[in-house]
Amino acid sequence: PALPHFADFTEMMRALGYPRLISLENFHTPNFMLVSEVLLWLVKRYEPQSDIPGDVDTEQDRVFFIKAVAQFMVTKAHIKLNTKKLYQADGYAVKELLKVTSVLYGAMNTQGAERAELLQEDSTKFKFDLGSKTADLKAARQLASEITSKGAVLYDLLGKELELREARTESIARPLEINEAEKVMKIAINSVLEEVQKTKDMLNNVALDEANLEAKIEKRKLELERSQKRLQTLQSVRPAFMDEYEKIEEQLQKQYSAYLEKFRNLTYMEQLLDDHRRTEQEMFE
């Protein structure tokens, strides 16, 4: 059934720049090596930095390769491929490959037409600074990546809708058991009451702690007031020995003055004695 599309497939692959020639005889029998090579080449055309492994030696490697390529095409290009037909690697696989090549071929023709239109217009009219658009380009790429990933997730969820719809319909159609519902509601009410009681206990503990702190603060305030009053009393009372201390201090000042006078006289007499000895020594010599 895929053979009537074979001419279109070969023509598109040639236009896209595939390095090898593909003939009809290549798909008369299953040819998984060629299919895997074409798939890997198409993936590289979409994203040169893709990390899909090209190992297809064992059956497990082939299954993993087909699944990885299908997941890549759904995520990056929104193209849903039939993995079973791709694994057959015969004429049916050409129809699946044609889905990818058609998109690439259409994009190439669109870019060529846009490029021709731009060449016909004045080139100076479209000059702009790409450096100022770098942040916008990064943001656009990030948004595009998020859109594709979320689209893939949404696609998977919609794929499960059939099963979920049956389960949902069955649950809705199931008759409601009053006893079971009452039991569940009682459990929920008890749980809420326990949470309320825990909250009340916490509030009571907070109030008790607050009362204890206020009592401690009041006690500290009273101690501070007593200490301040005691300090003021000590500062206002004159010690009993203060009069005697002042008299002794006055006598000490007098004795110190007499000491200074005698010390100056002694120093002066020593200087005179030294001068007299020096004079005698000179006369002797």
Coordinates of C-alpha atoms in Angstrom, one line a residue:
P1 CA 0.0 0.0 0.0
A2 CA 2.9 2.4 0.5
L3 CA 4.5 1.7 -2.9
P4 CA 2.4 4.3 -4.8
H5 CA 4.0 6.9 -2.5
F6 CA 7.5 5.6 -3.2
A7 CA 8.2 8.0 -6.1
D8 CA 7.3 11.0 -3.9
F9 CA 9.5 9.6 -1.1
T10 CA 12.6 9.2 -3.3
E11 CA 12.1 12.6 -4.9
M12 CA 11.8 14.3 -1.5
M13 CA 14.9 12.5 -0.1
R14 CA 16.9 13.5 -3.1
A15 CA 15.7 17.2 -2.8
L16 CA 16.6 17.2 0.9
G17 CA 20.1 16.1 0.1
Y18 CA 20.2 12.4 1.2
P19 CA 23.6 11.2 0.1
R20 CA 22.5 7.8 -1.2
L21 CA 20.1 6.8 -4.0
I22 CA 17.0 4.9 -2.8
S23 CA 15.4 2.5 -5.2
L24 CA 12.2 0.4 -5.2
E25 CA 14.1 -2.8 -4.8
N26 CA 15.4 -1.7 -1.3
F27 CA 12.0 -2.2 0.2
H28 CA 10.8 -5.4 -1.5
T29 CA 12.0 -7.2 1.6
P30 CA 12.4 -5.9 5.1
N31 CA 15.5 -3.7 5.2
F32 CA 15.8 -2.4 8.8
M33 CA 19.4 -1.1 8.3
L34 CA 18.3 1.3 5.6
V35 CA 15.2 2.4 7.5
S36 CA 17.3 3.1 10.6
E37 CA 19.8 5.0 8.6
V38 CA 17.1 7.1 7.0
L39 CA 15.4 7.7 10.3
L40 CA 18.7 8.8 12.0
W41 CA 19.4 11.1 9.0
L42 CA 16.0 12.7 9.3
V43 CA 16.4 13.2 13.0
K44 CA 19.8 14.9 12.4
R45 CA 18.1 17.1 9.9
Y46 CA 15.6 18.2 12.6
E47 CA 18.1 18.6 15.4
P48 CA 21.9 18.0 14.6
Q49 CA 22.7 17.8 18.4
S50 CA 20.3 14.9 19.0
D51 CA 21.7 12.1 21.1
I52 CA 19.6 9.2 19.8
P53 CA 21.9 6.1 19.6
G54 CA 22.3 4.4 16.2
D55 CA 23.0 0.9 17.5
V56 CA 20.5 -1.6 15.8
D57 CA 22.5 -4.8 16.1
T58 CA 20.1 -6.7 18.5
E59 CA 16.3 -6.8 18.7
Q60 CA 16.3 -4.9 21.9
D61 CA 18.4 -2.1 20.3
R62 CA 16.1 -1.9 17.4
V63 CA 13.0 -1.6 19.6
F64 CA 14.7 1.1 21.7
F65 CA 15.8 2.9 18.5
I66 CA 12.3 3.0 17.0
K67 CA 10.7 4.1 20.2
A68 CA 13.3 6.9 20.7
V69 CA 12.7 8.2 17.1
A70 CA 9.0 8.1 17.5
Q71 CA 9.2 10.0 20.8
F72 CA 11.5 12.5 19.2
M73 CA 9.2 13.2 16.3
V74 CA 6.2 13.6 18.5
T75 CA 8.0 16.0 20.8
K76 CA 9.9 18.1 18.3
A77 CA 7.8 17.9 15.1
H78 CA 4.4 16.8 16.4
I79 CA 4.5 13.9 13.9
K80 CA 3.0 10.6 15.2
L81 CA 4.6 7.6 13.7
N82 CA 3.4 4.0 13.7
T83 CA 6.3 2.1 15.4
K84 CA 5.0 -1.3 14.3
K85 CA 5.1 -0.3 10.6
L86 CA 8.6 1.2 11.0
Y87 CA 9.8 -1.9 12.6
Q88 CA 8.6 -3.9 9.6
A89 CA 11.1 -1.9 7.5
D90 CA 9.2 -2.7 4.2
G91 CA 6.8 -0.8 2.0
Y92 CA 4.6 0.1 4.9
A93 CA 7.6 1.9 6.6
V94 CA 7.9 4.1 3.5
K95 CA 4.5 5.6 4.3
E96 CA 5.6 6.5 7.8
L97 CA 8.9 7.9 6.6
L98 CA 6.9 10.0 4.1
K99 CA 5.2 11.8 7.0
V100 CA 8.6 13.2 8.1
T101 CA 10.0 13.9 4.7
S102 CA 6.8 15.8 3.7
V103 CA 7.2 18.2 6.5
L104 CA 10.9 18.8 5.8
Y105 CA 10.3 19.1 2.1
G106 CA 7.5 21.6 2.7
A107 CA 9.6 23.6 5.1
M108 CA 12.5 23.7 2.6
N109 CA 10.2 25.0 -0.2
T110 CA 8.7 27.6 2.2
Q111 CA 12.1 28.9 3.2
G112 CA 13.2 29.0 -0.5
A113 CA 10.2 31.1 -1.5
E114 CA 10.7 33.5 1.5
R115 CA 14.4 33.8 0.6
A116 CA 13.5 34.7 -3.0
E117 CA 11.0 37.3 -1.9
L118 CA 13.6 38.9 0.4
L119 CA 16.2 39.1 -2.4
Q120 CA 13.8 41.0 -4.6
E121 CA 13.2 43.7 -2.0
D122 CA 15.5 46.4 -1.0
S123 CA 18.1 44.8 1.3
T124 CA 18.7 48.0 3.3
K125 CA 15.1 48.0 4.4
F126 CA 15.5 44.9 6.5
K127 CA 18.8 45.6 8.2
F128 CA 18.6 45.2 12.0
D129 CA 20.8 44.4 14.9
L130 CA 20.7 40.7 15.7
G131 CA 22.7 41.2 18.9
S132 CA 19.8 43.1 20.5
K133 CA 17.5 40.2 19.7
T134 CA 19.6 37.5 21.4
A135 CA 17.7 37.5 24.6
D136 CA 14.4 37.4 22.7
L137 CA 15.6 34.4 20.6
K138 CA 16.7 32.5 23.8
A139 CA 13.3 33.2 25.4
A140 CA 11.5 32.1 22.2
R141 CA 13.5 28.9 22.1
Q142 CA 12.8 28.2 25.7
L143 CA 9.1 28.8 25.2
A144 CA 9.0 26.6 22.1
S145 CA 10.7 23.8 24.0
E146 CA 8.2 24.2 26.9
I147 CA 5.3 24.2 24.5
T148 CA 6.5 21.0 22.7
S149 CA 7.2 19.2 26.0
K150 CA 3.8 20.2 27.4
G151 CA 2.2 19.2 24.2
A152 CA 3.7 15.8 24.4
V153 CA 2.5 15.4 27.9
L154 CA -1.0 16.5 26.9
Y155 CA -0.9 14.1 24.0
D156 CA 0.0 11.2 26.4
L157 CA -2.8 12.3 28.8
L158 CA -5.3 12.5 26.0
G159 CA -4.2 9.0 24.9
K160 CA -5.2 7.7 28.3
E161 CA -8.6 9.4 28.2
L162 CA -10.4 6.3 26.9
E163 CA -9.4 4.2 29.9
L164 CA -10.0 7.0 32.3
R165 CA -13.4 7.8 30.7
E166 CA -14.6 4.2 31.3
A167 CA -13.3 4.3 34.9
R168 CA -15.0 7.7 35.5
T169 CA -18.3 6.5 34.0
E170 CA -18.2 3.3 36.1
S171 CA -17.6 5.3 39.3
I172 CA -20.4 7.7 38.5
A173 CA -22.8 4.9 37.6
R174 CA -22.0 3.0 40.8
P175 CA -24.8 3.5 43.4
L176 CA -23.8 5.5 46.5
E177 CA -23.7 3.5 49.7
I178 CA -25.1 5.6 52.5
N179 CA -23.3 3.6 55.3
E180 CA -19.9 3.8 53.6
A181 CA -20.3 7.5 52.9
E182 CA -21.4 8.1 56.5
K183 CA -18.3 6.2 57.7
V184 CA -16.0 8.2 55.6
M185 CA -17.6 11.5 56.7
K186 CA -17.2 10.5 60.3
I187 CA -13.6 9.7 59.8
A188 CA -13.1 13.1 58.1
I189 CA -14.9 14.9 60.9
N190 CA -12.9 13.2 63.6
S191 CA -9.7 14.1 61.8
V192 CA -10.8 17.7 61.6
L193 CA -11.7 17.7 65.3
E194 CA -8.3 16.3 66.2
E195 CA -6.6 19.1 64.2
V196 CA -8.8 21.7 65.9
Q197 CA -8.0 20.3 69.4
K198 CA -4.3 20.3 68.6
T199 CA -4.6 23.9 67.5
K200 CA -6.4 24.8 70.7
D201 CA -3.7 23.1 72.8
M202 CA -1.0 25.0 71.0
L203 CA -2.9 28.3 71.6
N204 CA -3.2 27.4 75.3
N205 CA 0.5 26.7 75.5
V206 CA 1.3 30.0 73.9
A207 CA -0.9 31.8 76.4
L208 CA 0.7 30.0 79.3
D209 CA 4.2 30.9 78.0
E210 CA 3.1 34.5 77.5
A211 CA 1.9 34.6 81.2
N212 CA 5.2 33.1 82.4
L213 CA 7.2 35.7 80.4
E214 CA 5.1 38.6 81.7
A215 CA 5.7 37.3 85.3
K216 CA 9.4 37.1 84.8
I217 CA 9.5 40.6 83.2
E218 CA 7.6 42.0 86.2
K219 CA 10.0 40.3 88.6
R220 CA 13.0 41.8 86.8
K221 CA 11.4 45.2 86.9
L222 CA 11.0 45.0 90.7
E223 CA 14.6 43.9 91.2
L224 CA 15.8 46.8 89.0
E225 CA 13.8 49.3 91.0
R226 CA 15.2 48.0 94.3
S227 CA 18.7 48.1 93.0
Q228 CA 18.3 51.7 91.8
K229 CA 16.9 52.8 95.2
R230 CA 19.8 51.1 97.0
L231 CA 22.3 52.9 94.7
Q232 CA 20.7 56.3 95.4
T233 CA 20.8 55.6 99.2
L234 CA 24.5 54.6 99.1
Q235 CA 25.3 57.8 97.0
S236 CA 23.4 60.1 99.5
V237 CA 24.9 58.6 102.8
R238 CA 28.4 60.0 103.9
P239 CA 30.8 57.3 105.2
A240 CA 31.6 57.5 109.0
F241 CA 35.4 57.6 108.3
M242 CA 35.2 60.4 105.8
D243 CA 36.1 63.2 108.3
E244 CA 39.2 61.4 109.5
Y245 CA 40.2 60.7 105.9
E246 CA 40.0 64.3 105.0
K247 CA 42.1 65.4 108.0
I248 CA 44.8 62.8 107.2
E249 CA 44.8 63.9 103.6
E250 CA 45.4 67.6 104.7
Q251 CA 48.3 66.5 106.9
L252 CA 49.7 64.5 104.1
Q253 CA 49.7 67.6 101.8
K254 CA 51.7 69.6 104.5
Q255 CA 54.2 66.8 104.9
Y256 CA 54.7 66.5 101.2
S257 CA 55.3 70.2 100.9
A258 CA 58.0 70.0 103.7
Y259 CA 59.5 67.0 101.9
L260 CA 59.8 68.9 98.6
E261 CA 61.5 71.9 100.3
K262 CA 64.1 69.7 102.1
F263 CA 64.7 67.7 98.9
R264 CA 65.5 70.9 97.0
N265 CA 67.8 72.1 99.8
L266 CA 69.6 68.8 99.9
T267 CA 70.1 68.9 96.1
Y268 CA 71.4 72.5 96.3
M269 CA 73.9 71.6 99.1
E270 CA 75.2 68.6 97.1
Q271 CA 75.8 70.8 94.1
L272 CA 77.8 73.3 96.2
L273 CA 79.8 70.5 97.7
D274 CA 80.7 69.2 94.3
D275 CA 81.7 72.7 93.2
H276 CA 84.0 73.1 96.3
R277 CA 85.7 69.8 95.7
R278 CA 86.3 70.6 92.1
T279 CA 87.9 73.9 93.0
E280 CA 90.2 72.3 95.6
Q281 CA 91.2 69.7 93.0
E282 CA 92.1 72.4 90.5
M283 CA 94.1 74.3 93.2
F284 CA 96.0 71.1 94.1
E285 CA 96.9 70.5 90.5

